[in-house]
Coordinates of C-alpha atoms and ligand atoms in Angstrom, one line a residue:
Chain A
M169 CA 107.6 -198.7 32.5
L170 CA 105.4 -199.4 29.5
L171 CA 104.7 -203.1 30.0
E172 CA 105.8 -205.2 33.0
V173 CA 105.1 -208.9 33.0
K174 CA 105.7 -211.0 36.1
G175 CA 105.2 -214.7 36.6
L176 CA 103.1 -215.1 33.5
Q177 CA 101.5 -218.5 33.1
A178 CA 99.1 -219.4 30.3
G179 CA 98.0 -222.3 28.3
Y180 CA 95.1 -223.9 26.5
G181 CA 92.7 -226.0 28.5
Q182 CA 94.8 -228.5 30.4
I183 CA 98.0 -227.8 28.5
H184 CA 100.4 -225.4 30.2
V185 CA 102.5 -223.5 27.7
L186 CA 104.1 -220.6 29.6
H187 CA 105.8 -221.5 32.8
G188 CA 106.3 -218.1 34.5
L189 CA 107.7 -215.4 32.3
D190 CA 109.2 -212.2 33.6
F191 CA 110.0 -209.4 31.1
I192 CA 109.5 -205.7 30.4
V193 CA 108.9 -203.5 27.4
E194 CA 110.3 -200.0 27.6
E195 CA 108.6 -196.8 26.3
G196 CA 109.2 -195.9 22.7
G197 CA 111.5 -198.8 21.8
V198 CA 111.4 -202.2 20.1
T199 CA 111.7 -205.3 22.2
A200 CA 112.1 -208.6 20.4
L201 CA 110.7 -211.9 21.6
L202 CA 112.5 -214.7 19.8
G203 CA 112.4 -218.5 19.9
A204 CA 111.9 -221.7 17.9
N205 CA 108.5 -222.9 16.6
G206 CA 106.3 -223.9 19.4
A207 CA 108.3 -222.0 22.1
G208 CA 105.2 -220.0 23.1
K209 CA 105.7 -216.6 21.4
T210 CA 102.2 -216.4 20.0
T211 CA 100.8 -217.7 23.3
T212 CA 102.7 -214.9 25.1
L213 CA 101.0 -212.2 23.0
R214 CA 97.6 -213.8 23.3
A215 CA 98.0 -213.9 27.1
I216 CA 99.0 -210.2 27.2
C217 CA 95.9 -209.1 25.4
G218 CA 93.5 -211.4 27.2
M219 CA 92.7 -213.9 24.5
I220 CA 93.4 -216.9 26.6
R221 CA 93.3 -217.9 30.3
T222 CA 96.2 -216.2 32.1
E223 CA 97.8 -216.1 35.5
G224 CA 100.4 -213.7 36.8
D225 CA 100.8 -209.9 36.7
I226 CA 100.7 -207.9 33.5
T227 CA 100.7 -204.1 34.0
L228 CA 100.4 -201.5 31.2
R229 CA 101.9 -198.2 32.4
G230 CA 101.2 -199.3 36.0
E231 CA 97.7 -200.5 35.4
R232 CA 97.0 -204.2 35.9
I233 CA 95.4 -205.7 32.9
T234 CA 95.6 -209.4 33.7
G235 CA 92.3 -211.2 33.2
R236 CA 90.5 -208.3 31.6
A237 CA 88.5 -208.8 28.4
T238 CA 90.4 -208.3 25.1
E239 CA 88.2 -205.3 24.1
D240 CA 88.9 -203.6 27.4
I241 CA 92.6 -204.1 27.0
A242 CA 92.5 -202.7 23.5
R243 CA 90.6 -199.7 24.8
R244 CA 93.4 -199.1 27.3
G245 CA 95.9 -198.6 24.5
L246 CA 97.2 -202.0 23.5
A247 CA 97.1 -202.9 19.8
H248 CA 97.8 -206.4 18.6
V249 CA 98.6 -207.6 15.1
P250 CA 98.0 -211.4 15.6
D251 CA 99.4 -214.2 13.6
G252 CA 97.0 -214.4 10.7
R253 CA 96.9 -210.5 10.8
G254 CA 93.5 -209.8 12.1
T255 CA 92.3 -207.6 9.2
F256 CA 88.7 -207.7 8.1
M257 CA 89.0 -209.5 4.8
E258 CA 85.4 -208.8 3.7
L259 CA 85.7 -205.1 4.3
S260 CA 87.5 -202.4 2.3
V261 CA 90.8 -200.8 3.2
E262 CA 88.9 -197.7 4.2
E263 CA 86.6 -199.7 6.5
N264 CA 89.5 -201.4 8.1
F265 CA 91.0 -198.0 8.8
R266 CA 87.8 -196.7 10.3
L267 CA 87.6 -199.9 12.5
G268 CA 91.1 -199.4 13.7
A269 CA 90.1 -196.0 15.1
Y270 CA 86.7 -197.2 16.2
V271 CA 87.2 -196.5 20.0
R272 CA 88.8 -193.1 19.5
S273 CA 86.8 -190.0 20.0
D274 CA 89.5 -187.4 19.5
G275 CA 89.4 -185.3 16.3
E276 CA 92.7 -186.4 14.9
V277 CA 91.6 -189.6 13.2
R278 CA 91.7 -188.0 9.8
S279 CA 95.2 -186.7 10.2
D280 CA 96.3 -190.1 11.4
F281 CA 94.9 -191.6 8.2
E282 CA 97.2 -189.2 6.3
R283 CA 100.1 -190.3 8.5
M284 CA 99.4 -193.9 7.6
F285 CA 99.4 -193.0 3.9
E286 CA 102.8 -191.5 4.4
W287 CA 104.1 -194.8 5.9
F288 CA 102.1 -197.0 3.7
P289 CA 101.5 -195.2 0.4
R290 CA 100.3 -198.4 -1.3
L291 CA 97.3 -198.5 1.0
K292 CA 96.1 -195.1 -0.3
Q293 CA 96.0 -196.6 -3.8
R294 CA 93.9 -199.5 -2.6
W295 CA 91.5 -197.4 -0.5
R296 CA 88.3 -198.8 -1.8
Q297 CA 89.5 -202.3 -2.5
Q298 CA 88.4 -205.3 -0.4
A299 CA 91.1 -206.3 2.1
G300 CA 90.9 -209.9 1.1
T301 CA 92.0 -209.1 -2.4
L302 CA 95.2 -207.3 -1.3
S303 CA 98.6 -208.9 -1.8
G304 CA 100.2 -210.6 1.3
G305 CA 102.5 -207.7 1.8
E306 CA 99.7 -205.1 1.5
Q307 CA 97.6 -207.1 3.9
Q308 CA 100.4 -207.0 6.5
M309 CA 100.7 -203.3 6.0
L310 CA 97.0 -202.9 6.5
A311 CA 97.2 -204.9 9.6
I312 CA 99.9 -202.7 11.1
A313 CA 98.1 -199.5 10.0
R314 CA 94.8 -200.8 11.5
A315 CA 96.6 -201.4 14.8
L316 CA 98.4 -198.1 14.8
L317 CA 95.1 -196.2 14.2
L318 CA 94.1 -197.2 17.8
R319 CA 96.9 -194.8 18.8
P320 CA 98.2 -197.5 21.1
K321 CA 100.8 -197.1 23.9
L322 CA 102.0 -200.6 23.0
L323 CA 101.9 -202.5 19.7
L324 CA 102.3 -206.3 19.7
L325 CA 103.4 -207.7 16.3
D326 CA 103.3 -211.4 15.7
E327 CA 105.7 -212.4 12.9
P328 CA 105.1 -209.5 10.4
S329 CA 107.5 -211.2 8.0
F330 CA 105.5 -214.5 7.9
G331 CA 105.0 -215.8 4.4
L332 CA 106.3 -212.8 2.6
A333 CA 109.0 -212.5 -0.1
P334 CA 112.4 -211.2 1.1
L335 CA 112.0 -207.9 -0.7
I336 CA 108.6 -207.2 0.9
V337 CA 110.0 -208.2 4.3
Q338 CA 112.8 -205.6 3.8
E339 CA 110.1 -203.0 2.9
I340 CA 108.0 -203.7 6.0
F341 CA 111.0 -203.7 8.3
G342 CA 112.0 -200.3 6.8
I343 CA 108.6 -199.0 7.6
M344 CA 108.7 -200.4 11.1
R345 CA 112.0 -198.5 11.6
R346 CA 110.3 -195.3 10.6
I347 CA 107.4 -196.0 12.9
R348 CA 109.8 -196.6 15.8
D349 CA 111.6 -193.3 15.1
E350 CA 108.6 -191.2 14.3
S351 CA 105.7 -192.4 16.5
G352 CA 107.0 -193.1 19.9
V353 CA 104.9 -196.2 20.3
G354 CA 106.4 -199.1 22.2
I355 CA 106.7 -202.3 20.1
L356 CA 106.9 -205.9 21.3
L357 CA 108.0 -207.8 18.2
V358 CA 107.8 -211.6 17.8
E359 CA 109.9 -212.9 14.9
Q360 CA 111.3 -216.0 13.4
N361 CA 113.8 -214.0 11.4
A362 CA 116.1 -213.3 14.5
N363 CA 118.7 -211.4 12.5
L364 CA 116.2 -208.8 11.2
A365 CA 114.5 -208.5 14.6
L366 CA 117.7 -208.0 16.5
E367 CA 118.7 -205.2 14.1
L368 CA 115.6 -203.3 14.8
A369 CA 115.3 -204.1 18.5
D370 CA 116.8 -202.5 21.6
R371 CA 116.2 -205.4 23.9
A372 CA 115.5 -209.1 23.2
Y373 CA 114.2 -212.1 25.1
L374 CA 114.8 -215.7 24.0
L375 CA 112.0 -218.1 24.7
E376 CA 112.4 -221.9 24.9
T377 CA 109.5 -224.2 25.7
G378 CA 107.6 -221.5 27.7
R379 CA 110.6 -220.1 29.6
I380 CA 112.9 -217.2 29.0
V381 CA 116.4 -218.5 28.6
V382 CA 118.3 -215.4 27.5
S383 CA 117.7 -211.7 27.9
G384 CA 119.7 -208.6 27.2
P385 CA 120.4 -205.7 24.9
A386 CA 119.7 -206.8 21.3
A387 CA 123.2 -205.7 20.1
E388 CA 124.9 -208.0 22.6
I389 CA 122.8 -211.0 21.7
R390 CA 123.5 -210.4 18.1
E391 CA 127.2 -210.5 18.8
D392 CA 127.2 -213.5 21.0
E393 CA 128.1 -216.4 18.9
S394 CA 127.2 -219.2 21.4
I395 CA 123.7 -217.8 21.8
R396 CA 123.3 -217.5 18.1
R397 CA 124.5 -221.1 17.6
S398 CA 122.5 -222.7 20.3
Y399 CA 119.2 -220.8 20.1
L400 CA 119.0 -218.8 16.9
G401 CA 120.5 -221.3 14.5
Y402 CA 122.6 -219.1 12.3
Chain B
M588 CA 46.0 -207.6 -18.2
D589 CA 45.0 -205.4 -15.3
G590 CA 44.5 -208.6 -13.3
F591 CA 48.1 -209.6 -14.1
A592 CA 49.5 -206.2 -13.2
H593 CA 47.6 -206.3 -10.0
Q594 CA 49.0 -209.7 -9.1
I595 CA 52.5 -208.3 -9.6
I596 CA 51.9 -205.3 -7.5
A597 CA 50.2 -207.4 -4.8
G598 CA 53.2 -209.7 -5.0
I599 CA 55.6 -206.8 -4.4
A600 CA 53.6 -205.7 -1.4
T601 CA 53.7 -209.1 0.3
G602 CA 57.3 -209.5 -1.1
G603 CA 58.3 -206.5 1.0
I604 CA 57.1 -208.4 4.1
Y605 CA 59.1 -211.5 3.1
A606 CA 62.1 -209.3 2.3
S607 CA 61.9 -207.7 5.8
V608 CA 61.7 -211.0 7.6
A609 CA 64.4 -212.5 5.3
L610 CA 66.6 -209.5 6.3
A611 CA 66.0 -210.2 10.0
L612 CA 66.9 -213.9 9.5
V613 CA 70.1 -213.0 7.6
M614 CA 71.2 -210.4 10.2
I615 CA 71.1 -213.0 12.9
Y616 CA 72.6 -215.7 10.6
Q617 CA 75.6 -213.5 9.7
A618 CA 76.4 -212.9 13.4
T619 CA 75.7 -216.4 14.8
H620 CA 75.6 -218.8 11.8
H621 CA 72.2 -220.0 13.0
V622 CA 68.7 -219.4 11.5
N623 CA 66.4 -218.0 14.1
F624 CA 63.3 -220.2 13.6
A625 CA 61.5 -218.1 16.2
Q626 CA 61.7 -214.9 14.2
G627 CA 58.1 -215.3 13.0
E628 CA 56.7 -215.9 16.5
M629 CA 58.6 -213.0 17.9
A630 CA 57.1 -210.8 15.2
T631 CA 53.6 -212.1 16.0
L632 CA 54.1 -211.3 19.6
S633 CA 55.1 -207.7 18.6
T634 CA 52.0 -207.4 16.4
F635 CA 49.8 -208.4 19.4
I636 CA 51.6 -205.8 21.5
A637 CA 50.7 -203.2 18.8
W638 CA 47.2 -204.5 18.7
S639 CA 46.7 -204.1 22.5
M640 CA 48.1 -200.6 22.3
V641 CA 45.7 -199.6 19.6
E642 CA 42.8 -201.3 21.5
A643 CA 43.8 -199.2 24.5
G644 CA 43.2 -196.1 22.4
I645 CA 46.8 -195.1 21.6
P646 CA 47.0 -193.5 18.1
Y647 CA 48.2 -195.9 15.4
W648 CA 51.6 -194.4 14.7
L649 CA 52.4 -193.9 18.3
A650 CA 51.6 -197.6 18.9
F651 CA 53.7 -198.4 15.9
L652 CA 56.7 -196.6 17.3
G653 CA 56.2 -198.0 20.8
T654 CA 56.0 -201.5 19.4
V655 CA 59.2 -201.1 17.4
V656 CA 61.0 -199.9 20.6
V657 CA 59.5 -202.7 22.8
S658 CA 60.4 -205.3 20.2
F659 CA 63.9 -204.1 20.0
I660 CA 64.2 -204.4 23.8
I661 CA 62.7 -207.9 23.7
G662 CA 65.2 -208.9 21.0
V663 CA 68.1 -207.6 23.0
L664 CA 66.8 -209.5 26.1
V665 CA 66.4 -212.7 24.2
E666 CA 70.0 -212.6 23.1
R667 CA 71.3 -211.6 26.6
L668 CA 69.3 -214.1 28.6
L669 CA 68.8 -217.1 26.2
M670 CA 71.3 -217.0 23.5
R671 CA 74.4 -215.8 25.3
P672 CA 74.6 -218.7 27.7
V673 CA 74.7 -221.2 24.8
Q674 CA 76.8 -219.2 22.4
N675 CA 79.6 -221.8 22.4
A676 CA 77.4 -224.8 22.6
P677 CA 77.1 -227.3 19.7
V678 CA 74.7 -226.7 16.8
L679 CA 72.0 -229.1 18.1
T680 CA 71.8 -227.1 21.4
H681 CA 71.1 -224.0 19.3
V682 CA 68.4 -225.7 17.3
G683 CA 66.9 -226.8 20.6
V684 CA 67.0 -223.3 22.0
F685 CA 65.4 -221.8 18.9
I686 CA 62.6 -224.4 18.8
G687 CA 62.1 -223.8 22.6
L688 CA 62.0 -220.1 22.0
L689 CA 59.5 -220.6 19.1
L690 CA 57.2 -222.7 21.3
I691 CA 57.5 -220.4 24.3
V692 CA 56.8 -217.2 22.5
G693 CA 54.0 -218.8 20.4
N694 CA 52.3 -220.3 23.4
M695 CA 52.8 -217.2 25.5
T696 CA 51.2 -215.1 22.8
G697 CA 48.2 -217.4 22.6
W698 CA 47.9 -217.6 26.4
I699 CA 48.0 -213.8 26.8
F700 CA 45.9 -212.7 23.8
G701 CA 43.8 -215.8 23.1
Y702 CA 43.6 -217.8 19.9
T703 CA 40.6 -216.1 18.3
T704 CA 41.4 -214.2 15.1
K705 CA 41.6 -210.4 15.5
V706 CA 41.2 -207.6 13.1
F707 CA 44.3 -205.4 13.0
P708 CA 43.9 -201.9 11.7
S709 CA 45.7 -200.5 8.6
P710 CA 46.8 -196.9 8.8
F711 CA 46.2 -196.6 5.1
A712 CA 42.8 -198.2 4.8
S713 CA 40.7 -195.1 4.7
S714 CA 40.8 -194.3 1.0
G715 CA 39.6 -197.0 -1.4
P716 CA 41.5 -198.6 -4.3
L717 CA 44.0 -196.3 -6.1
M718 CA 45.4 -196.1 -9.6
G719 CA 42.1 -197.3 -11.2
G720 CA 41.8 -200.3 -8.8
L721 CA 45.3 -201.6 -9.5
V722 CA 46.5 -201.3 -6.0
S723 CA 44.9 -200.9 -2.6
A724 CA 45.9 -198.1 -0.3
H725 CA 47.3 -200.6 2.2
E726 CA 49.4 -202.3 -0.4
L727 CA 50.9 -199.0 -1.5
G728 CA 51.4 -197.8 2.1
S729 CA 52.9 -201.0 3.5
T730 CA 55.3 -201.3 0.6
A731 CA 56.4 -197.7 1.2
V732 CA 56.9 -198.4 4.9
T733 CA 58.8 -201.6 4.1
L734 CA 61.0 -199.8 1.7
V735 CA 61.8 -197.0 4.2
V736 CA 62.8 -199.6 6.8
L737 CA 65.0 -201.5 4.3
I738 CA 66.7 -198.2 3.2
L739 CA 67.2 -197.1 6.8
V740 CA 68.8 -200.4 7.7
F741 CA 71.0 -200.2 4.6
L742 CA 72.1 -196.7 5.5
F743 CA 72.8 -197.6 9.1
F744 CA 75.0 -200.6 8.2
R745 CA 76.7 -198.8 5.3
Y746 CA 77.5 -195.4 6.8
T747 CA 77.4 -195.3 10.6
S748 CA 80.3 -196.5 12.7
L749 CA 78.1 -198.5 14.9
G750 CA 76.8 -200.3 11.8
L751 CA 80.3 -200.9 10.6
A752 CA 81.2 -202.3 14.1
M753 CA 78.3 -204.7 14.0
R754 CA 79.4 -206.0 10.6
A755 CA 82.9 -206.3 11.8
A756 CA 81.8 -208.3 14.8
A757 CA 79.8 -210.6 12.6
Y758 CA 82.5 -211.2 10.1
N759 CA 85.4 -211.6 12.5
P760 CA 84.7 -211.4 16.2
R761 CA 88.4 -212.0 17.2
S762 CA 89.6 -209.1 15.2
A763 CA 86.7 -207.0 16.3
R764 CA 87.7 -207.4 19.9
L765 CA 91.2 -206.3 19.1
V766 CA 90.0 -202.9 17.9
G767 CA 87.9 -202.6 21.0
I768 CA 84.5 -203.5 19.8
R769 CA 82.2 -205.0 22.4
V770 CA 81.2 -208.0 20.4
G771 CA 78.7 -209.4 22.8
W772 CA 76.7 -206.2 22.7
M773 CA 76.9 -206.0 18.9
L774 CA 75.2 -209.4 18.9
A775 CA 72.5 -208.2 21.2
L776 CA 72.0 -205.1 19.1
G777 CA 71.7 -207.3 16.0
W778 CA 68.9 -209.3 17.8
G779 CA 67.2 -206.1 18.8
L780 CA 67.3 -204.7 15.2
A781 CA 66.1 -208.0 13.8
A782 CA 63.2 -208.1 16.2
A783 CA 62.3 -204.5 15.4
I784 CA 62.3 -205.2 11.6
G785 CA 60.2 -208.3 12.2
A786 CA 57.7 -206.2 14.2
V787 CA 57.2 -203.8 11.3
A788 CA 56.7 -206.7 9.0
G789 CA 54.1 -208.1 11.4
M790 CA 52.2 -204.9 11.7
M791 CA 52.2 -204.4 7.9
V792 CA 50.9 -207.9 7.1
A793 CA 48.4 -208.3 9.9
P794 CA 45.6 -206.2 8.3
V795 CA 45.9 -208.5 5.3
V796 CA 46.1 -211.9 6.9
F797 CA 44.3 -211.1 10.2
L798 CA 46.0 -211.5 13.5
D799 CA 46.3 -214.8 15.4
P800 CA 49.2 -216.5 17.1
T801 CA 50.1 -218.5 14.0
M802 CA 50.0 -215.5 11.7
M803 CA 53.7 -215.5 10.8
T804 CA 54.2 -219.3 10.4
G805 CA 53.7 -219.3 6.6
I806 CA 55.4 -216.0 6.2
L807 CA 58.5 -217.2 7.9
L808 CA 58.6 -220.0 5.4
Y809 CA 58.4 -217.6 2.4
A810 CA 61.0 -215.3 4.0
F811 CA 63.3 -218.3 4.5
A812 CA 62.8 -219.2 0.9
G813 CA 63.7 -215.6 -0.1
A814 CA 66.7 -215.6 2.1
L815 CA 67.9 -218.9 0.6
I816 CA 67.4 -217.6 -3.0
G817 CA 69.5 -214.5 -2.2
G818 CA 72.1 -216.4 -0.2
I819 CA 71.6 -216.7 3.6
D820 CA 74.7 -214.6 4.2
N821 CA 73.8 -211.8 1.8
P822 CA 71.5 -209.1 3.1
L823 CA 70.8 -207.4 -0.2
G824 CA 70.3 -210.8 -1.9
A825 CA 67.8 -211.8 0.8
V826 CA 65.8 -208.6 0.3
I827 CA 65.7 -209.2 -3.5
G828 CA 64.9 -212.8 -2.9
G829 CA 62.1 -211.9 -0.6
F830 CA 60.5 -209.6 -3.2
A831 CA 61.0 -212.3 -5.9
V832 CA 59.2 -214.9 -3.7
G833 CA 56.4 -212.6 -3.1
V834 CA 55.7 -212.0 -6.8
L835 CA 56.3 -215.6 -7.7
E836 CA 53.9 -216.8 -4.9
N837 CA 51.2 -214.4 -6.1
L838 CA 51.5 -215.3 -9.8
A839 CA 51.6 -219.0 -9.0
G840 CA 48.6 -218.7 -6.7
A841 CA 46.6 -216.8 -9.3
Y842 CA 47.5 -218.7 -12.5
V843 CA 49.1 -222.0 -11.7
V844 CA 48.4 -223.9 -8.5
G845 CA 45.6 -221.8 -6.9
T846 CA 45.7 -220.3 -3.4
E847 CA 45.3 -223.6 -1.7
L848 CA 48.7 -224.8 -2.8
K849 CA 50.6 -221.6 -2.5
L850 CA 52.6 -222.6 0.5
T851 CA 53.8 -225.6 -1.4
V852 CA 55.5 -223.2 -3.8
A853 CA 57.6 -221.8 -0.9
L854 CA 58.7 -225.4 0.1
A855 CA 59.5 -226.2 -3.5
I856 CA 61.7 -223.1 -3.8
I857 CA 63.5 -223.9 -0.5
I858 CA 64.2 -227.5 -1.5
G859 CA 65.0 -226.5 -5.1
V860 CA 67.6 -223.9 -4.0
L861 CA 69.1 -226.2 -1.3
V862 CA 69.6 -228.9 -3.9
V863 CA 70.8 -226.9 -6.8
R864 CA 72.8 -224.1 -5.2
P865 CA 73.2 -224.3 -1.5
S866 CA 74.9 -220.9 -1.3
G867 CA 71.9 -219.2 -2.9
L868 CA 71.4 -217.9 -6.3
L869 CA 73.0 -214.6 -5.4
G870 CA 75.3 -216.1 -2.7
R871 CA 78.1 -213.8 -1.9
V872 CA 81.5 -214.9 -3.1
V873 CA 84.2 -213.7 -0.8
T874 CA 87.3 -213.1 -2.8
S875 CA 90.4 -213.7 -0.8
R876 CA 94.0 -214.3 -1.3
V877 CA 96.5 -216.0 0.9
Ligands
ATP957 N1 94.9 -223.1 20.2 C1 95.8 -223.9 20.8 N2 95.3 -225.0 21.5 C2 96.1 -225.9 22.1 N3 97.5 -225.8 22.0 C3 98.0 -224.7 21.4 C4 97.2 -223.7 20.7 N4 98.0 -222.8 20.2 C5 99.2 -223.2 20.5 N5 99.3 -224.3 21.2 C6 100.5 -225.0 21.7 O1 101.2 -224.1 22.5 C7 102.6 -224.2 22.3 C8 103.2 -222.9 21.9 O2 102.6 -222.4 20.7 P1 102.8 -221.0 20.1 O3 101.9 -220.8 19.0 O4 102.7 -220.0 21.2 O5 104.3 -221.1 19.6 P2 105.1 -220.0 18.8 O6 106.3 -219.7 19.6 O7 104.3 -218.8 18.4 O8 105.5 -220.8 17.5 P3 105.6 -220.4 16.0 O9 106.9 -219.8 15.8 O10 105.4 -221.7 15.2 O11 104.5 -219.5 15.7 C9 102.7 -225.3 21.2 O12 103.1 -226.4 21.8 C10 101.4 -225.4 20.6 O13 101.1 -226.7 20.1
MG958 MG1 103.5 -218.1 16.6

């Protein structure tokens, strides 16, 4: 199992947000985590990568990572594209690439750069440009590329469609489909756009005020009208 | 005319000192958003360490190297032991810690080495004035050393992956952690580097101003003025600002206000910049789109 989460509780200071989540992410697939605003999706991702105080059991390929420092979790092969993207706005596209691969010592970083150019040709054209001057869509692409350059086992994506025009969202989901098929990295995808996410995902979990209320194969959830009506609102 | 040219060259020589200290200030400011008021005192302590090594018969350049290394370690320790525990504390706590550090280091230096003024050797002093008396060997040599240090620092931050990681940690610590950078250690390294740069500045200026525990007080003020001119978050600007203040100070001292009032020039620059352009004359404008 790639990621196994048991009894996950987390919050901010005195506020409890997650009340004991159990879920898994399987190797090489896409798992979607859906839910309304404020359900705790972002908090779940933050808890997994050690950005907030957390209780419970989180194991990455069998190794317990609960309570470890974020940088140690990253070094164990967990990449996170947070809400707000987590790119280095002041630095160039090239420097963001180099930072993405910062902890790697294998000799394949250059060839991974080429791979990113295949997936994100626009970034190659913007190579020397300051990340803060990229368009929103390009910034999201850079954020995903930066995360993939870690060569992660697991990639956490927090609302990659946020604030982007529908056409760009289509483009990014198209690229994510390629990444899923060509890279073998496991993806935990948080999305507001449930329809798009369920198309891409194999499994899905539905979060409501810090609890998982529905889980199952993405295709089934997509077909289930009562779930769609009561939780996904379409 | 020769007098004027000499004032400019002498200004560049002291400007290099201000530029170095300004760079040290900016490095820590970028990472912590606080100005290390104790930077000058730390550099003075380093210079005393160099002095005692030379007194003990260690060859100058070996003492120089040893001092840089020891200062680097002191800088790292200061961050780990003093700054780290208060890193999330309010601004006033930081100011308190910096002032405390300034007093502790300053008094410790005086207590260990005494308050009498000492003569610090220059490695360049042996040959007399050069270029027809325009420039002294020490001015030329210390400017060269300063420039080498500044260029090395620039190359380090621009081209090495550790330098890039340090910049990333300063700009955006949260994102830096996500790519696996140990942000805490990058901060400590930054303090170490700043202390090492300060040490070089101290050793280069000590033969000119003589060595005592308050040697760097005025220099820190000039360096701060330089950093403000260049923009406190802009390393290159701070370096240029430091040189500019050096030249300005010398010219003002020679032709306008006299040496007695020179320090007032620095204060006037600081206040002037803060009033007119708080982000510095060369303040970096981060272009960003949302
Ligand atoms: N930094 C914070 N400090 C305190 N409370 C927070 C913080 N971040 C989030 N919360 C609270 O935690 C709860 C869950 O927030 P979270 O951001 O995880 O929701 P979300 O599912 O990602 O929502 P959205 O779809 O709007 O991004 C909310 O009630 C929110 O107010
Ligand atoms: Mg969110």
